């Protein structure tokens, strides 16, 4: 085997020092979800700065000819008892802010929790070079390699840069009311659960005023969800400024809002303020619903939330249960990776295949090891390793005004966005989104002439209305409303139960068109429009339209329960086409809107003579 110094000298021209703007992938493999914490660590090419797990680095070396790789391994440290100040009387750690990501005192978890080992690996013989080894090598080798290693270490990883770019966390300041907050000695003690607004009995988005202990609902959101503004109204009546959101209290802190400062704030005396109402925050846990039993194995891989990314996670989890997506991307992953371009991080097909394989293979659906367990002897923590789809999210959201951010998004809108990307990238091959594609037939009948018009369009999602008047528990709903109106605080909250068949029936109801231009009678008249399936998809995506508008035009979310059957009979919704003896509306376009010539010329101007009445726009001269 050749001397490692001679090998380094022979490849020195291929070793680059990262420059500003270079994308350094030192947290995630380009072709898998391997990371420096994975078995075998991560290999960063010292020329392209692409990262590869141990199972793909040899493949990259063979294809690219690159030999020098910066090898990073991280081992989780054993957690000390006082790492998070849990169980102590110290104030909770501050939440990270946009400006604090990756800087001193900021969101720098890796620095505290991991031990890192780095070295240079020369392929194909996997010769190792440490910083100590470089000290004995020629100056030209030592300088170039040391600068490259230091540059890679100092560079922002692509995933970290995206976190900073997309981070929408607010910068919370200490409230000016926290130090001297007035608290009433009224004997109020808050139970650990079962909170309801004291005014409207709402059970979600509940806040406790830190002065008098009043438990009230929060603000109403733009979409009608949230609360009924009773906590805000209470501040306007009393001037008591601070409120804490119940269900968010943990030993690390809680969500505190200052109505006077109109912002989320920090309260350094929060343990004391909560204790006044019988709440020991050091024993509280954030409300998270039912405890779930962890599961492991192929097809049972969890996805980490990257900050309001649940819409993306849920859509992709569902899509990769569909055989068409499995066969397109997962079954062909070796072929896809072999055909990947030189930068696979920017290739749609590669990144979708990587995500699908990560979800279905079971490689990342294993119990995470205990911190500090070097020999694997201790019990696993119980949570999954899982996958964090940062590279995928960055690629599919690039250039999109919404999906490129960390804000909450609509899953249905993301599904249509992703299907559009799939279709653009599958024009010359099998298109798995065809599994959701179906034809819709719209039949419009002119009520004056009784002649019909048929049109078809492509769709991927059925949007079902919610007929509230079809609730099967109307009497229970009315009884609960009557009791609440009479001031009965024990009246239960009753959710309307709507049969799924009623939603489907509402979809098939004729729609009245009052401003329809009929080519048969050459004027506007009334028509009816019915919608049917001209074809059925292999997999039907259904969206329940739970949002509606009240009389005040404020959007509201319907609180309903819809029991979806295991088997659907859609035969009644199948289109039949033109009926025997039915006449079609003539294919005549509506007459154009006419504007007197003198008015047009007055607006646009004119030129020419009496025989030439062509127009021109002064703005284009």
Short mmCIF file of C-alpha atoms in Angstrom, two decimals, residues 152 261 284 308 439 466 496 506 532 540 546 548:
data_model
loop_
_atom_site.label_atom_id
_atom_site.label_comp_id
_atom_site.label_asym_id
_atom_site.label_seq_id
_atom_site.Cartn_x
_atom_site.Cartn_y
_atom_site.Cartn_z
CA UNK A 152 -15.88 22.02 6.21
CA UNK A 261 -47.66 44.23 25.17
CA UNK A 284 -46.13 19.22 34.59
CA UNK A 308 -44.98 22.83 11.14
CA UNK A 439 -62.73 12.45 -15.04
CA UNK A 466 -71.02 18.69 5.16
CA UNK A 496 -72.74 16.68 15.33
CA UNK A 506 -75.02 16.41 -1.00
CA UNK A 532 -70.87 12.94 -11.75
CA UNK A 540 -60.07 8.07 -4.31
CA UNK A 546 -65.23 21.46 7.27
CA UNK A 548 -67.94 27.38 6.11
#
